[in-house]
Amino acid sequence: MSDKTMTARDYPLASRCPEKILTPTGRPLTDITLENVLSGAVGPQDVRISRQTLEYQAQIAEEMHRDAVARNFRRAGELIAIPDARILEIYNALRPYRSSKAELLAIADELEHTWNAEVNAAFVREAAEVYQQRSKLRKESKAES
């Protein structure tokens, strides 16, 4: 997924190299037209961005020395495979005082091993450490200890 195939010259992708842009369902960007949407030939899953397209955007951002933006594109790309409901659960678990350190580390393990979301797993592990340092973790009861 991280092959260096895109450069700043390829930006914007939709106009400079639309043939490389595929939806998560494998449809080419050129199939995404208002006519196809209105006729039902293109559905909701067809108009979502793909992990590969986000990787292309990350490559362009890296070339422009925008490393933080590149990391965000990769983090977003990893989340595509995860069901929306699970993403919301993880989001809520990351709110201060909502989770113990063990719970956050279990989420990080799930992200890494179930969803192949290594960048997000590292983010959650970092959050667990920061929350511990700042006393933002949920207090565990005696039964949990």
mmCIF file of C-alpha atoms in Angstrom:
data_model
loop_
_atom_site.group_PDB
_atom_site.id
_atom_site.type_symbol
_atom_site.label_atom_id
_atom_site.label_comp_id
_atom_site.label_asym_id
_atom_site.label_seq_id
_atom_site.Cartn_x
_atom_site.Cartn_y
_atom_site.Cartn_z
ATOM 1 C CA MET A 1 0.000 0.000 0.000
ATOM 2 C CA SER A 2 2.909 2.368 0.551
ATOM 3 C CA ASP A 3 4.489 2.164 -2.910
ATOM 4 C CA LYS A 4 5.689 5.642 -3.901
ATOM 5 C CA THR A 5 3.558 6.151 -6.972
ATOM 6 C CA MET A 6 2.174 9.661 -6.551
ATOM 7 C CA THR A 7 3.941 13.003 -6.523
ATOM 8 C CA ALA A 8 2.848 16.599 -6.145
ATOM 9 C CA ARG A 9 2.557 16.756 -9.941
ATOM 10 C CA ASP A 10 -0.336 14.280 -9.694
ATOM 11 C CA TYR A 11 -2.386 16.613 -7.504
ATOM 12 C CA PRO A 12 -5.331 17.035 -7.742
ATOM 13 C CA LEU A 13 -5.807 13.343 -8.356
ATOM 14 C CA ALA A 14 -9.331 13.586 -9.764
ATOM 15 C CA SER A 15 -8.258 15.777 -12.652
ATOM 16 C CA ARG A 16 -4.637 14.709 -13.157
ATOM 17 C CA CYS A 17 -4.990 10.919 -12.950
ATOM 18 C CA PRO A 18 -8.639 9.876 -12.525
ATOM 19 C CA GLU A 19 -7.860 6.448 -14.017
ATOM 20 C CA LYS A 20 -5.912 5.533 -10.844
ATOM 21 C CA ILE A 21 -8.769 6.418 -8.511
ATOM 22 C CA LEU A 22 -11.001 3.479 -7.614
ATOM 23 C CA THR A 23 -13.798 3.330 -5.081
ATOM 24 C CA PRO A 24 -13.726 0.705 -2.306
ATOM 25 C CA THR A 25 -15.993 -1.409 -4.527
ATOM 26 C CA GLY A 26 -13.471 -1.193 -7.369
ATOM 27 C CA ARG A 27 -15.406 1.211 -9.565
ATOM 28 C CA PRO A 28 -13.376 3.805 -11.444
ATOM 29 C CA LEU A 29 -13.905 7.433 -10.526
ATOM 30 C CA THR A 30 -15.250 8.067 -14.040
ATOM 31 C CA ASP A 31 -18.285 5.878 -13.200
ATOM 32 C CA ILE A 32 -19.331 8.254 -10.424
ATOM 33 C CA THR A 33 -21.671 10.544 -12.309
ATOM 34 C CA LEU A 34 -24.929 12.185 -11.330
ATOM 35 C CA GLU A 35 -26.695 10.138 -14.001
ATOM 36 C CA ASN A 36 -25.367 6.866 -12.530
ATOM 37 C CA VAL A 37 -26.309 7.928 -9.013
ATOM 38 C CA LEU A 38 -29.839 8.933 -10.021
ATOM 39 C CA SER A 39 -30.369 5.714 -12.003
ATOM 40 C CA GLY A 40 -29.195 3.589 -9.079
ATOM 41 C CA ALA A 41 -26.202 2.223 -10.980
ATOM 42 C CA VAL A 42 -23.968 3.777 -8.310
ATOM 43 C CA GLY A 43 -24.772 3.188 -4.665
ATOM 44 C CA PRO A 44 -23.563 4.606 -1.347
ATOM 45 C CA GLN A 45 -20.605 2.218 -1.092
ATOM 46 C CA ASP A 46 -19.462 3.355 -4.536
ATOM 47 C CA VAL A 47 -19.034 6.983 -3.508
ATOM 48 C CA ARG A 48 -16.813 6.401 -0.497
ATOM 49 C CA ILE A 49 -13.109 7.080 -0.707
ATOM 50 C CA SER A 50 -10.795 4.084 -0.828
ATOM 51 C CA ARG A 51 -7.788 3.330 1.333
ATOM 52 C CA GLN A 52 -5.606 3.422 -1.780
ATOM 53 C CA THR A 53 -6.774 6.923 -2.693
ATOM 54 C CA LEU A 54 -5.975 8.122 0.824
ATOM 55 C CA GLU A 55 -2.544 6.498 0.511
ATOM 56 C CA TYR A 56 -1.995 8.411 -2.731
ATOM 57 C CA GLN A 57 -2.923 11.625 -0.899
ATOM 58 C CA ALA A 58 -0.488 10.698 1.892
ATOM 59 C CA GLN A 59 2.316 10.183 -0.614
ATOM 60 C CA ILE A 60 1.683 13.611 -2.112
ATOM 61 C CA ALA A 61 1.596 15.205 1.360
ATOM 62 C CA GLU A 62 4.902 13.539 2.271
ATOM 63 C CA GLU A 63 6.566 14.807 -0.862
ATOM 64 C CA MET A 64 5.454 18.295 0.138
ATOM 65 C CA HIS A 65 6.950 17.741 3.642
ATOM 66 C CA ARG A 66 3.516 17.734 5.252
ATOM 67 C CA ASP A 67 4.153 14.679 7.411
ATOM 68 C CA ALA A 68 1.331 15.320 9.881
ATOM 69 C CA VAL A 69 -1.176 15.525 7.013
ATOM 70 C CA ALA A 70 0.256 12.315 5.544
ATOM 71 C CA ARG A 71 -0.186 10.522 8.900
ATOM 72 C CA ASN A 72 -3.799 11.733 9.059
ATOM 73 C CA PHE A 73 -4.508 10.398 5.556
ATOM 74 C CA ARG A 74 -3.035 7.024 6.530
ATOM 75 C CA ARG A 75 -4.968 6.949 9.776
ATOM 76 C CA ALA A 76 -8.164 7.687 7.829
ATOM 77 C CA GLY A 77 -7.287 5.011 5.285
ATOM 78 C CA GLU A 78 -6.976 2.411 8.012
ATOM 79 C CA LEU A 79 -10.408 3.296 9.392
ATOM 80 C CA ILE A 80 -12.194 2.543 6.123
ATOM 81 C CA ALA A 81 -12.347 -1.205 6.839
ATOM 82 C CA ILE A 82 -13.757 -0.749 10.338
ATOM 83 C CA PRO A 83 -17.558 -0.672 10.684
ATOM 84 C CA ASP A 84 -18.905 2.788 11.477
ATOM 85 C CA ALA A 85 -20.553 1.579 14.697
ATOM 86 C CA ARG A 86 -17.220 0.256 15.991
ATOM 87 C CA ILE A 87 -15.472 3.510 15.107
ATOM 88 C CA LEU A 88 -18.048 5.394 17.196
ATOM 89 C CA GLU A 89 -17.511 2.993 20.115
ATOM 90 C CA ILE A 90 -13.758 3.553 19.915
ATOM 91 C CA TYR A 91 -14.265 7.318 19.676
ATOM 92 C CA ASN A 92 -16.381 7.260 22.834
ATOM 93 C CA ALA A 93 -13.847 5.034 24.599
ATOM 94 C CA LEU A 94 -11.154 7.624 23.848
ATOM 95 C CA ARG A 95 -12.989 10.387 25.653
ATOM 96 C CA PRO A 96 -11.403 11.305 29.001
ATOM 97 C CA TYR A 97 -12.453 9.154 31.966
ATOM 98 C CA ARG A 98 -14.363 6.674 29.753
ATOM 99 C CA SER A 99 -11.825 3.834 29.668
ATOM 100 C CA SER A 100 -9.165 2.223 31.770
ATOM 101 C CA LYS A 101 -5.648 1.864 30.435
ATOM 102 C CA ALA A 102 -6.233 -1.862 29.946
ATOM 103 C CA GLU A 103 -9.351 -1.156 27.880
ATOM 104 C CA LEU A 104 -7.505 1.328 25.673
ATOM 105 C CA LEU A 105 -4.641 -1.115 25.170
ATOM 106 C CA ALA A 106 -7.156 -3.826 24.210
ATOM 107 C CA ILE A 107 -8.629 -1.451 21.620
ATOM 108 C CA ALA A 108 -5.136 -0.791 20.279
ATOM 109 C CA ASP A 109 -4.527 -4.544 19.984
ATOM 110 C CA GLU A 110 -7.858 -4.963 18.169
ATOM 111 C CA LEU A 111 -7.015 -2.159 15.755
ATOM 112 C CA GLU A 112 -3.616 -3.642 15.015
ATOM 113 C CA HIS A 113 -4.457 -7.342 14.841
ATOM 114 C CA THR A 114 -8.081 -7.417 13.666
ATOM 115 C CA TRP A 115 -8.181 -4.403 11.370
ATOM 116 C CA ASN A 116 -4.520 -4.009 10.326
ATOM 117 C CA ALA A 117 -4.714 -0.410 11.559
ATOM 118 C CA GLU A 118 -1.197 0.040 12.908
ATOM 119 C CA VAL A 119 -1.138 3.850 12.792
ATOM 120 C CA ASN A 120 -4.409 4.055 14.731
ATOM 121 C CA ALA A 121 -3.229 1.402 17.201
ATOM 122 C CA ALA A 122 -0.135 3.489 17.934
ATOM 123 C CA PHE A 123 -2.356 6.563 18.391
ATOM 124 C CA VAL A 124 -4.556 4.749 20.946
ATOM 125 C CA ARG A 125 -1.502 3.416 22.808
ATOM 126 C CA GLU A 126 -0.111 6.941 22.968
ATOM 127 C CA ALA A 127 -3.476 8.206 24.232
ATOM 128 C CA ALA A 128 -3.449 5.551 26.974
ATOM 129 C CA GLU A 129 -0.023 6.739 28.134
ATOM 130 C CA VAL A 130 -0.962 10.417 28.019
ATOM 131 C CA TYR A 131 -4.246 9.773 29.826
ATOM 132 C CA GLN A 132 -2.354 7.889 32.518
ATOM 133 C CA GLN A 133 0.139 10.754 32.935
ATOM 134 C CA ARG A 134 -2.670 13.314 33.132
ATOM 135 C CA SER A 135 -5.027 11.224 35.306
ATOM 136 C CA LYS A 136 -7.675 11.067 32.573
ATOM 137 C CA LEU A 137 -8.330 7.311 32.785
ATOM 138 C CA ARG A 138 -11.515 5.826 34.227
ATOM 139 C CA LYS A 139 -10.892 4.749 37.775
ATOM 140 C CA GLU A 140 -11.039 0.965 38.036
ATOM 141 C CA SER A 141 -13.183 -0.474 40.781
ATOM 142 C CA LYS A 142 -11.816 -3.164 43.138
ATOM 143 C CA ALA A 143 -13.735 -5.822 41.128
ATOM 144 C CA GLU A 144 -11.878 -4.824 37.937
ATOM 145 C CA SER A 145 -8.420 -4.841 39.530
#
